[in-house]
Amino acid sequence: MASKNMMNEQMHEQMVELSNIRKSFGKLEVVKGIDLNIAKGEFFSLLGPSGCGKTTLLRMIAGLEVPDDGVVVINQQSMNGVDANKRPTNMVFQSYAIFPHLNVGENVAYGLIKQRLPKAELRERVDAMLKMVDLDGYYDRPSYALSGGQRQRVALARALILEPKVLLLDEPLSALDKKLREQMQDELRRIQRTLGITFILVTHDQEEALIMSDRIAVMFDGNIAQLGTPQEIYDKPVSRRVASFIGVMNFLEGKCISKNKTSIVVDVESLGQISFPRDIIPEDTSLDQLCVGFRPEMFTILYNKKDKAENEFSSIVKNVDYYGDMSYYTLSLPNSDKDIMVSMRNTSGRYVYDLGETIRVGWRSSSLLVLN
Amino acid sequence: MALRSSFGTKWKRSFAGWRLIGGPFLFGFLLLLAPLFLMIALSLWTQDYLDLDRTPTLNNYRDIFSHPVYVMLIKRSVSISLFVTMVTVLLAFPMAYYISFYGGKYKAIWLFLITIPFWTSYLLRIFLWKIILGYNGVVNSSLLSLNLIEEPLSFILYNANAVVIALAHAWAPFAILPIFVSLERIDRSMLEAAKDLGDSAIRSFFRVTLPLAMPGIISAALIVFIPTIGDYVTPKLVGGKDGLMIANMIQVQFSKANNAPLGAALAITSLMTVLLISLGFLFFNRRYLRKQTQ
């Protein structure tokens, strides 16, 4: 937490400023007037389902697409009319786009050639960059002989060697298997911290965005639905849509039955009347039709007989998803046929419940969220 | 027992393989290999008025290399068809490039349009070139009527230029197609990557597009070069005296000169020439091909 605050203090300077960016392809408007500032040295993610406009937005920052309207400012300079090859950005493509007719070293050196460095210096810089991405000694390898992870590293080295102000990553990890993806996530984060370069990552993988980013913009239908730190987005999603896109969320219907200046009382489906502080409810929420959400880990399974909770109910296990460290139980709420998902950490020695068993679930009203 | 049965299946499988390729193999043998061996044999024999002297000798080959006219014809054939190849590939590349990069949804229509010249027989198309390029032809009369020239141009028909023009036109589609295919295969994100890494459009063309299209260009060159070197009709009809090529001489040896063995030796010699030059093309292409095999 402390390190995050420190980082926030360094983030005064804006690196990328987007104002009112619009883009249509034919009749379809894919980016609908986005305003966004990304600070220097930030690891920023554009997160959203496919077709939400995140890749188009990234490509407009890179200069590979021209916005129909709006201004892209990078490092205090307007990029309008500046072509991709003149921008202080470099990109790691989803397909990696490794040149097949060049070997690893030639691929990494591709953008450097223009600088007409002495041969020895060029070689030295390429070797240093290969070392940084953990491809030491790969200079002469033909590029077709590389694995997916290695191609990814070459693409990264090729972009980073030009010392861009902003590195753009278009779903760089989506083609890798889970183990390699997790390893690359750590590595990207390490490289970003070492170099202090602004990274903008496009991803549809919410977990990846939560793990890697300083801030996330959740995008739907060409708009930013929510902008915030990973914790803000996970803990306080602004809408039902964001909440269901990030992690698992259970939703219940609710209705406001009374309110005063400091609190409101909501009648929540099968949980009964619950009082919430007034300010947790977004202002434009219609009070007749409220949506109440909670995450699987916010309800606790009362494992021991003597475990107590503020509220509790019993339910029969309808389904078990066993992940090793965690189990996710599908349960039904009392007096309702609605299913909810509750998780339990499988601390050593704990028993994993079977289908049909009855378990006690405890919850606190403060762990419920009220959403649009 | 197990060993025997596995041997049995192995044999059965290879028998099935032979049965499958048997027909085409026989076809290839009878129509390609056998005539080739016959030609080689013929080239080692001697014509003795109406009879064939079947004593093997290299005299025919000695004749070819001691008479300047044969060497000159082979050289001319090679240079004409190399020139045709160059012109065809240079003209075909921009067309293939346009169709691949700017064809959009009309790609199929463009490719279809390119085949239209084939709707007419090749012979007719050459006669049309005579009409277009002739002394009173389309080109000359239009240039005359525009007062751009004072008397008809004579260097465009009945010489090597006419052969080059006619052949380059006839073979263009065969060059466009392989180049088009190789351009289509280029992942467009490669070009975006080149741009993103600082290349202007021209630089990325020479650093990415051209090297990646090279296999297509080389095969286009081979497809044009190999048949044109032995072309017989075109030089005969529009080549005049100075545009004759080796195939015309081979034909003369087999017919009027009544020296089939010498004709065969000439055929084998030009075959070897084509082989050598094609190997050169392939060798040049190998590094590109090797790097692109993924």
XYZ file of C-alpha atoms in Angstrom:
666
model
C 0.000 0.000 0.000
C 2.821 2.361 0.938
C 4.572 1.785 -2.349
C 1.377 2.502 -4.217
C 1.002 5.863 -2.507
C 4.559 6.727 -3.378
C 3.856 5.865 -6.936
C 0.808 8.079 -6.922
C 2.916 11.000 -5.853
C 5.280 10.510 -8.755
C 2.370 10.429 -11.137
C 1.731 14.115 -11.392
C 3.094 14.389 -14.873
C 0.693 13.223 -17.572
C 2.154 11.096 -20.341
C -0.877 10.371 -22.479
C -3.853 12.725 -22.618
C -6.864 11.774 -24.686
C -9.722 14.161 -25.126
C -13.002 13.391 -26.790
C -11.575 10.609 -28.963
C -14.086 9.231 -31.438
C -13.752 6.593 -34.098
C -16.231 4.910 -36.401
C -15.743 2.118 -38.884
C -18.429 2.620 -41.482
C -21.643 3.144 -39.578
C -20.396 1.491 -36.430
C -19.058 3.874 -33.801
C -16.468 1.903 -31.847
C -14.979 4.638 -29.668
C -17.504 7.165 -28.417
C -15.746 10.255 -27.137
C -13.199 9.073 -24.616
C -11.368 11.384 -22.225
C -8.490 9.796 -20.398
C -5.216 10.823 -18.808
C -2.436 8.343 -18.200
C 0.437 9.388 -15.986
C 4.139 9.011 -16.595
C 5.454 5.670 -15.391
C 2.017 4.202 -14.928
C 1.040 0.651 -15.779
C -2.386 1.255 -17.256
C -4.842 -1.335 -18.554
C -7.733 -1.018 -20.942
C -9.997 -3.853 -19.959
C -13.151 -4.937 -21.688
C -14.881 -7.632 -23.695
C -14.003 -8.026 -27.375
C -15.529 -5.323 -29.523
C -15.556 -2.721 -26.752
C -13.127 -0.474 -28.650
C -10.087 -0.980 -26.443
C -7.779 -2.126 -29.247
C -8.956 0.681 -31.522
C -8.202 3.174 -28.755
C -4.713 1.694 -28.349
C -4.126 1.832 -32.093
C -5.127 5.484 -32.121
C -2.518 6.175 -29.447
C 0.033 4.322 -31.595
C -0.984 6.273 -34.700
C -2.083 3.166 -36.599
C -5.630 4.521 -36.708
C -6.619 8.146 -37.075
C -9.382 9.333 -34.728
C -12.414 10.913 -36.399
C -12.496 13.508 -33.668
C -10.517 14.467 -30.592
C -6.906 14.992 -29.670
C -4.182 12.593 -28.619
C -1.421 14.269 -26.642
C 1.685 12.297 -25.765
C 4.379 13.795 -23.559
C 2.786 17.260 -23.849
C 2.851 17.148 -27.659
C -0.191 16.889 -29.861
C -0.065 13.823 -32.049
C -2.599 15.029 -34.590
C -1.087 14.555 -38.026
C 1.899 12.679 -36.586
C 2.346 9.270 -38.189
C 2.989 6.069 -36.245
C 6.639 6.039 -37.302
C 7.212 9.469 -35.785
C 5.507 8.870 -32.427
C 7.338 8.187 -29.172
C 5.339 4.989 -28.766
C 6.085 1.397 -29.618
C 3.783 -1.525 -29.721
C 3.812 -5.219 -28.942
C 1.312 -6.734 -31.349
C -1.096 -9.482 -30.478
C 0.388 -11.666 -33.228
C 3.870 -10.413 -32.203
C 4.569 -9.651 -35.900
C 8.096 -11.062 -35.714
C 9.734 -10.649 -39.118
C 10.250 -14.202 -40.387
C 13.042 -13.273 -42.783
C 15.211 -11.828 -40.027
C 16.863 -13.592 -37.126
C 16.272 -12.668 -33.494
C 19.028 -10.066 -33.345
C 17.980 -8.449 -36.639
C 14.396 -8.309 -35.417
C 15.392 -6.556 -32.213
C 17.700 -4.195 -34.093
C 15.033 -3.401 -36.704
C 14.109 0.069 -35.472
C 17.648 0.931 -34.405
C 19.104 0.598 -37.919
C 17.946 4.115 -38.732
C 20.159 5.590 -36.035
C 23.264 4.393 -37.919
C 25.106 3.320 -34.804
C 28.574 1.801 -35.055
C 28.265 -1.962 -35.480
C 29.792 -2.810 -32.127
C 27.482 -0.440 -30.255
C 24.403 -1.743 -32.073
C 25.339 -5.292 -31.204
C 25.994 -4.319 -27.611
C 22.601 -2.661 -27.224
C 20.766 -5.560 -28.827
C 22.578 -8.036 -26.600
C 21.781 -5.970 -23.517
C 18.109 -5.849 -24.493
C 18.027 -9.588 -25.186
C 19.485 -10.120 -21.737
C 16.789 -7.948 -20.225
C 14.025 -10.085 -21.720
C 15.846 -13.257 -20.753
C 16.934 -14.243 -24.268
C 20.650 -14.039 -23.633
C 22.636 -15.542 -26.515
C 19.678 -15.744 -28.911
C 21.044 -13.137 -31.340
C 21.678 -15.563 -34.210
C 18.623 -17.756 -33.704
C 16.305 -17.860 -36.728
C 13.007 -16.324 -35.733
C 10.857 -19.210 -36.979
C 12.459 -21.532 -34.438
C 11.079 -19.586 -31.481
C 8.340 -20.708 -29.121
C 5.354 -18.495 -28.365
C 6.869 -17.127 -25.187
C 10.155 -16.400 -26.910
C 8.427 -14.606 -29.785
C 6.678 -12.483 -27.216
C 10.005 -11.573 -25.625
C 11.504 -10.699 -29.013
C 8.543 -8.443 -29.772
C 8.979 -6.805 -26.384
C 12.736 -6.316 -26.847
C 12.202 -4.930 -30.344
C 9.816 -2.306 -28.994
C 11.724 -1.447 -25.820
C 15.108 -0.995 -27.493
C 13.808 2.217 -29.076
C 13.266 3.617 -25.578
C 9.675 4.679 -26.197
C 7.896 7.070 -23.879
C 4.911 4.761 -23.947
C 4.856 1.027 -24.578
C 1.597 -0.269 -25.999
C 0.691 -3.910 -25.500
C -2.186 -5.373 -27.488
C -3.304 -8.542 -25.693
C 0.299 -9.709 -25.582
C -0.290 -12.713 -23.373
C -3.501 -14.119 -24.804
C -1.724 -16.691 -26.991
C 0.356 -18.156 -24.167
C -0.572 -21.020 -21.911
C -1.526 -20.285 -18.301
C 1.832 -21.022 -16.664
C 3.794 -18.994 -19.190
C 1.246 -16.210 -19.028
C 1.652 -15.862 -15.279
C 5.416 -15.846 -15.648
C 5.263 -13.168 -18.345
C 2.906 -11.078 -16.218
C 5.527 -10.947 -13.485
C 8.234 -10.252 -15.982
C 6.386 -7.426 -17.715
C 5.737 -5.862 -14.345
C 9.428 -6.197 -13.397
C 10.553 -4.634 -16.686
C 8.051 -1.818 -16.346
C 9.276 -1.025 -12.817
C 12.925 -1.197 -13.865
C 12.549 1.081 -16.867
C 9.866 3.372 -15.478
C 8.215 3.550 -18.908
C 4.469 4.090 -19.203
C 2.834 0.825 -20.215
C -0.647 0.654 -21.709
C -2.025 -2.856 -21.820
C -5.104 -3.959 -23.686
C -6.651 -7.102 -22.291
C -9.936 -8.925 -21.936
C -8.595 -10.910 -19.001
C -9.773 -9.212 -15.798
C -7.401 -11.205 -13.637
C -4.445 -10.078 -15.732
C -5.554 -6.466 -15.481
C -5.985 -6.701 -11.694
C -2.572 -8.294 -11.196
C -0.557 -6.011 -13.423
C -2.058 -2.564 -13.446
C -1.694 0.577 -11.400
C -4.991 1.728 -12.846
C -7.625 0.133 -15.035
C -10.191 1.572 -17.402
C -13.086 -0.825 -17.854
C -14.591 -0.298 -21.289
C -17.976 -1.264 -22.680
C -19.386 -0.307 -26.080
C -16.809 2.358 -26.826
C -17.096 4.124 -23.471
C -15.152 3.939 -20.253
C -17.498 2.440 -17.682
C -15.160 2.792 -14.738
C -11.692 4.131 -14.120
C -9.738 3.298 -11.014
C -7.151 1.236 -9.222
C -7.613 -2.539 -9.307
C -8.891 -2.499 -5.743
C -11.402 0.267 -6.414
C -12.715 -1.588 -9.402
C -12.967 -4.889 -7.603
C -14.344 -3.550 -4.340
C -16.556 -0.747 -5.588
C -17.774 -1.500 -9.076
C -19.976 1.326 -10.281
C -22.464 -0.794 -12.134
C -23.847 -4.246 -12.364
C -22.108 -4.698 -15.694
C -18.670 -3.802 -14.368
C -19.276 -5.951 -11.311
C -20.133 -9.005 -13.353
C -17.209 -8.478 -15.727
C -14.624 -8.263 -12.934
C -14.484 -11.448 -10.906
C -17.561 -13.317 -9.730
C -20.473 -11.416 -8.265
C -23.816 -12.598 -6.922
C -26.757 -10.320 -7.636
C -29.970 -9.956 -5.683
C -32.966 -7.725 -6.331
C -33.769 -5.063 -3.767
C -36.280 -2.344 -3.070
C -35.939 0.761 -0.941
C -38.594 0.856 1.747
C -37.539 3.839 3.801
C -34.845 6.466 3.804
C -33.530 9.377 5.808
C -30.520 11.702 5.536
C -27.935 9.204 6.678
C -29.278 5.808 5.777
C -31.701 3.858 3.667
C -33.387 0.595 4.361
C -33.547 -1.888 1.511
C -35.653 -4.980 1.343
C -33.269 -7.473 -0.236
C -34.576 -10.581 -1.881
C -34.618 -13.410 0.675
C -32.106 -11.716 2.983
C -34.636 -9.339 4.445
C -34.441 -5.693 5.411
C -30.975 -4.229 5.547
C -29.932 -0.706 6.420
C -27.200 0.913 4.332
C -25.409 4.235 4.804
C -26.944 6.742 2.423
C -23.694 7.626 0.652
C -22.890 4.153 -0.653
C -25.722 4.433 -3.080
C -24.908 6.180 -6.325
C -26.958 9.333 -6.710
C -28.680 8.491 -9.932
C -29.866 5.112 -8.715
C -33.570 4.495 -8.954
C -34.622 3.481 -5.483
C -37.474 1.194 -6.513
C -35.310 -1.213 -8.356
C -32.013 -1.713 -6.644
C -29.430 -4.324 -7.314
C -27.502 -5.709 -4.397
C -24.303 -7.616 -5.028
C -21.771 -9.544 -3.052
C -18.692 -11.507 -3.986
C -18.323 -15.213 -3.146
C -15.598 -14.531 -0.598
C -17.698 -11.948 1.261
C -19.989 -14.587 2.662
C -18.276 -16.975 5.054
C -18.969 -20.616 5.426
C -19.274 -21.319 9.118
C -17.075 -24.379 9.219
C -16.951 -24.990 12.967
C -20.044 -25.478 15.052
C -19.145 -22.599 17.365
C -18.473 -20.118 14.503
C -20.821 -17.193 14.727
C -21.786 -14.424 12.345
C -23.909 -11.268 12.314
C -26.461 -13.075 10.125
C -26.584 -16.628 8.987
C -28.601 -19.153 7.066
C -28.319 -22.824 6.138
C -28.319 -24.212 2.645
C -27.772 -27.366 0.671
C -24.722 -27.671 -1.584
C -25.920 -27.818 -5.186
C -22.561 -27.780 -6.913
C -18.877 -27.675 -6.021
C -16.108 -26.152 -8.137
C -12.866 -27.311 -6.606
C -9.776 -25.209 -7.452
C -7.345 -26.730 -4.983
C -6.732 -23.681 -2.857
C -10.376 -22.620 -2.980
C -13.740 -24.264 -3.373
C -16.723 -22.485 -4.873
C -20.082 -23.765 -3.659
C -23.346 -23.142 -5.455
C -26.048 -22.738 -2.810
C -29.624 -21.613 -2.781
C -30.843 -18.787 -0.621
C -33.496 -19.389 2.029
C -37.062 -19.046 0.719
C -35.822 -18.564 -2.823
C -34.811 -20.692 -5.760
C -32.048 -18.299 -6.665
C -28.522 -19.736 -6.714
C -25.572 -17.936 -5.245
C -21.878 -18.691 -5.218
C -19.918 -18.734 -1.977
C -16.242 -19.536 -1.707
C -14.183 -21.103 1.029
C -10.425 -21.259 1.349
C -9.324 -24.863 1.752
C -7.084 -24.271 4.710
C -5.109 -27.408 5.487
C -7.143 -30.080 7.193
C -10.413 -28.605 6.034
C -12.960 -30.865 4.535
C -14.425 -30.100 1.125
C -18.199 -30.352 1.256
C -19.995 -32.741 -1.014
C -23.158 -32.314 -3.041
C -26.289 -32.426 -0.937
C -24.605 -31.568 2.348
C -26.027 -28.743 4.428
C -23.728 -25.869 5.318
C -24.128 -22.758 7.398
C -23.339 -19.452 5.741
C -22.649 -16.256 7.636
C -22.714 -12.729 6.274
C -22.538 -9.119 7.309
C -24.623 -6.360 5.860
C -21.495 -4.241 5.338
C -20.226 -6.685 2.734
C -23.208 -6.051 0.468
C -22.859 -3.602 -2.391
C -25.651 -1.539 -3.846
C -25.364 -1.161 -7.593
C -27.114 0.379 -10.537
C 4.587 -63.148 -35.088
C 4.167 -59.517 -34.204
C 7.201 -58.712 -36.282
C 5.808 -60.524 -39.251
C 2.431 -58.867 -39.097
C 4.016 -55.422 -38.806
C 6.165 -56.274 -41.798
C 3.017 -57.391 -43.563
C 1.129 -54.165 -42.925
C 4.182 -52.175 -43.890
C 4.380 -53.999 -47.195
C 0.656 -53.652 -47.717
C 0.844 -49.964 -47.050
C 3.672 -49.390 -49.486
C 1.850 -51.481 -52.058
C -1.198 -49.260 -51.604
C 1.068 -46.260 -52.127
C 2.443 -47.667 -55.367
C -1.013 -48.501 -56.566
C -2.068 -44.917 -55.949
C 0.784 -43.279 -57.815
C 1.047 -46.061 -60.403
C -1.169 -44.376 -62.993
C 0.403 -40.925 -62.839
C 3.824 -42.535 -62.664
C 3.205 -44.481 -65.865
C 1.846 -41.334 -67.476
C 4.883 -39.342 -66.434
C 7.240 -42.053 -67.500
C 5.763 -42.548 -70.947
C 5.180 -38.909 -71.764
C 8.058 -37.176 -70.012
C 10.949 -39.424 -69.110
C 10.878 -41.813 -72.061
C 10.862 -39.036 -74.705
C 13.615 -37.284 -72.807
C 15.797 -40.385 -72.869
C 14.985 -40.874 -76.545
C 16.103 -37.311 -77.242
C 19.332 -37.848 -75.339
C 19.956 -41.036 -77.305
C 19.113 -39.328 -80.595
C 21.502 -36.494 -79.825
C 24.322 -39.040 -79.602
C 23.581 -40.567 -82.998
C 24.375 -39.315 -86.496
C 22.096 -38.658 -89.464
C 23.370 -40.421 -92.548
C 21.135 -39.130 -95.339
C 17.971 -41.179 -94.744
C 19.433 -43.561 -92.199
C 20.466 -43.126 -88.585
C 23.970 -44.139 -87.593
C 23.529 -45.424 -84.048
C 27.193 -45.324 -83.016
C 27.341 -43.074 -79.945
C 29.314 -39.928 -80.582
C 29.546 -36.406 -79.192
C 30.057 -34.951 -82.687
C 26.695 -33.129 -82.615
C 27.638 -31.304 -79.426
C 31.070 -30.522 -80.899
C 29.280 -29.061 -83.944
C 27.091 -26.872 -81.772
C 29.979 -25.339 -79.887
C 32.166 -24.909 -82.995
C 29.509 -23.106 -85.050
C 28.972 -19.568 -83.782
C 25.375 -19.463 -85.077
C 24.148 -22.068 -82.582
C 25.906 -20.500 -79.616
C 24.659 -17.101 -80.740
C 21.062 -18.394 -80.930
C 21.266 -19.937 -77.478
C 22.719 -16.737 -76.080
C 20.018 -14.690 -77.770
C 17.273 -16.983 -76.482
C 18.623 -16.686 -72.957
C 18.939 -12.927 -73.139
C 15.505 -12.439 -74.736
C 13.779 -14.616 -72.172
C 15.716 -13.082 -69.278
C 14.625 -9.697 -70.543
C 11.026 -10.923 -70.944
C 11.187 -12.304 -67.404
C 12.433 -9.017 -66.037
C 9.834 -6.929 -67.877
C 7.007 -9.309 -66.958
C 7.899 -9.470 -63.267
C 8.401 -5.704 -63.077
C 4.996 -5.104 -64.658
C 3.263 -7.903 -62.771
C 4.446 -6.833 -59.328
C 2.574 -3.509 -59.151
C -0.580 -5.221 -60.425
C -0.335 -8.018 -57.879
C 0.461 -5.432 -55.196
C -2.550 -3.346 -56.100
C -4.914 -6.322 -56.087
C -3.581 -7.646 -52.806
C -3.394 -4.359 -50.891
C -6.133 -2.275 -52.479
C -8.362 -4.907 -54.090
C -10.617 -5.040 -51.053
C -13.678 -7.073 -51.801
C -13.008 -6.936 -55.546
C -9.927 -9.167 -55.393
C -11.693 -12.109 -57.007
C -13.029 -9.909 -59.805
C -9.582 -8.488 -60.496
C -8.091 -11.973 -60.698
C -10.899 -13.022 -62.987
C -10.282 -10.030 -65.270
C -6.627 -10.962 -65.533
C -7.555 -14.280 -67.137
C -9.556 -12.621 -69.923
C -6.695 -12.684 -72.476
C -6.776 -16.496 -72.222
C -10.219 -16.515 -73.748
C -8.527 -16.034 -77.114
C -5.995 -18.469 -78.522
C -2.363 -17.525 -78.198
C -1.888 -17.628 -81.955
C -4.658 -15.075 -82.460
C -3.163 -12.829 -79.829
C 0.168 -12.840 -81.668
C -1.523 -11.970 -84.930
C -3.172 -9.111 -83.088
C 0.236 -7.886 -82.015
C 1.156 -7.819 -85.685
C -1.797 -5.532 -86.287
C -0.937 -3.359 -83.334
C 2.806 -3.099 -83.925
C 2.944 -3.277 -87.731
C 4.186 -0.645 -90.205
C 0.615 0.571 -90.718
C -0.472 -0.717 -87.355
C -2.388 0.839 -84.498
C 0.643 2.255 -82.716
C 2.209 3.808 -85.805
C -0.967 5.282 -87.253
C -1.966 6.850 -83.926
C 1.476 8.320 -83.382
C 1.435 9.603 -86.978
C -1.972 11.170 -86.645
C -0.839 12.881 -83.447
C 2.148 14.217 -85.391
C 4.474 12.722 -82.820
C 6.486 10.897 -85.486
C 7.115 11.628 -89.154
C 7.423 8.126 -90.465
C 6.288 4.795 -89.028
C 8.500 3.223 -86.375
C 10.140 0.075 -87.661
C 11.865 -1.128 -84.516
C 8.679 -2.393 -82.902
C 7.895 -5.324 -85.192
C 9.899 -8.195 -86.679
C 12.712 -8.042 -84.201
C 13.564 -8.992 -80.629
C 11.535 -6.059 -79.204
C 8.336 -7.443 -80.670
C 9.109 -10.851 -79.190
C 9.639 -9.292 -75.770
C 6.385 -7.313 -75.968
C 4.294 -10.273 -77.103
C 5.781 -12.678 -74.574
C 5.629 -10.252 -71.660
C 1.943 -9.693 -72.370
C 1.191 -13.385 -72.746
C 2.923 -14.417 -69.540
C 1.862 -11.565 -67.283
C -1.003 -13.489 -65.582
C 1.356 -16.341 -64.735
C 3.612 -13.855 -63.024
C 0.830 -11.922 -61.290
C -0.673 -14.958 -59.587
C 2.339 -16.256 -57.618
C 3.329 -12.732 -56.622
C -0.243 -12.023 -55.547
C -0.294 -15.184 -53.432
C 2.967 -14.326 -51.714
C 1.739 -10.787 -50.996
C -1.513 -12.157 -49.612
C 0.422 -14.338 -47.225
C 2.163 -11.361 -45.625
C 0.618 -10.719 -42.228
C -0.430 -7.074 -42.357
C 0.611 -6.580 -38.761
C 4.220 -7.041 -39.982
C 3.845 -3.856 -41.991
C 2.258 -2.084 -39.056
C 5.112 -3.269 -36.860
C 7.635 -1.903 -39.357
C 5.821 1.418 -39.354
C 5.585 1.437 -35.583
C 9.337 0.798 -35.393
C 9.977 3.955 -37.384
C 9.906 2.941 -41.043
C 8.387 5.146 -43.703
C 6.158 3.397 -46.244
C 9.014 3.119 -48.733
C 11.483 1.759 -46.197
C 9.072 -0.868 -44.915
C 8.377 -1.887 -48.502
C 12.036 -2.646 -49.116
C 12.702 -4.088 -45.670
C 9.575 -6.197 -45.171
C 7.198 -6.454 -48.138
C 9.772 -7.165 -50.822
C 11.792 -9.779 -48.902
C 8.608 -11.550 -47.829
C 7.263 -11.484 -51.405
C 10.546 -12.820 -52.785
C 9.460 -16.478 -53.005
C 6.528 -15.388 -55.163
C 8.741 -13.184 -57.315
C 11.247 -15.988 -57.833
C 8.582 -18.496 -58.780
C 7.012 -15.926 -61.124
C 10.424 -15.460 -62.730
C 10.877 -19.218 -63.147
C 7.393 -19.704 -64.508
C 8.043 -17.053 -67.142
C 11.671 -17.811 -67.878
C 11.498 -21.578 -68.406
C 8.807 -21.693 -71.107
C 9.831 -18.504 -72.912
C 13.405 -19.625 -73.539
C 12.096 -22.430 -75.728
C 9.292 -20.433 -77.281
C 8.885 -21.096 -80.949
C 5.698 -19.478 -82.236
C 6.336 -15.934 -81.064
C 9.779 -15.427 -82.626
C 8.589 -17.175 -85.772
C 5.637 -14.812 -86.218
C 6.820 -11.460 -84.894
C 10.562 -11.945 -84.456
C 11.648 -11.339 -88.037
C 15.209 -12.327 -88.901
C 16.866 -10.854 -85.828
C 14.330 -12.169 -83.386
C 14.741 -15.877 -84.110
C 15.467 -18.068 -81.117
C 16.942 -21.487 -80.502
C 13.614 -23.302 -80.811
C 13.286 -22.085 -84.392
C 16.674 -23.596 -85.199
C 15.712 -26.881 -83.534
C 12.618 -26.997 -85.703
C 14.701 -26.337 -88.819
C 17.066 -29.192 -87.946
C 14.197 -31.626 -87.487
C 12.498 -30.610 -90.736
C 14.223 -28.793 -93.572
C 17.809 -29.568 -92.598
C 16.895 -33.207 -92.023
C 19.361 -33.485 -89.123
C 17.275 -34.754 -86.206
C 20.329 -35.750 -84.118
C 21.709 -32.209 -84.282
C 18.226 -30.868 -83.432
C 18.107 -33.226 -80.464
C 21.559 -32.123 -79.346
C 20.457 -28.473 -79.599
C 17.336 -29.303 -77.566
C 19.364 -31.036 -74.879
C 21.860 -28.167 -74.797
C 19.165 -25.549 -74.289
C 17.511 -27.819 -71.720
C 20.776 -27.861 -69.791
C 21.059 -24.092 -70.090
C 17.556 -23.655 -68.651
C 18.379 -26.110 -65.902
C 21.550 -24.252 -64.931
C 19.908 -20.837 -64.885
C 16.848 -22.146 -62.978
C 19.138 -23.686 -60.395
C 20.700 -20.260 -60.070
C 17.255 -18.737 -59.431
C 16.447 -21.430 -56.898
C 19.752 -21.026 -55.122
C 19.099 -17.297 -54.897
C 15.682 -18.006 -53.449
C 16.759 -20.671 -51.021
C 17.710 -18.369 -48.210
C 14.319 -16.674 -48.414
C 12.458 -19.954 -48.637
C 14.394 -21.445 -45.762
C 13.712 -18.483 -43.560
C 10.041 -18.533 -44.343
C 9.420 -22.197 -43.695
C 7.751 -22.152 -40.347
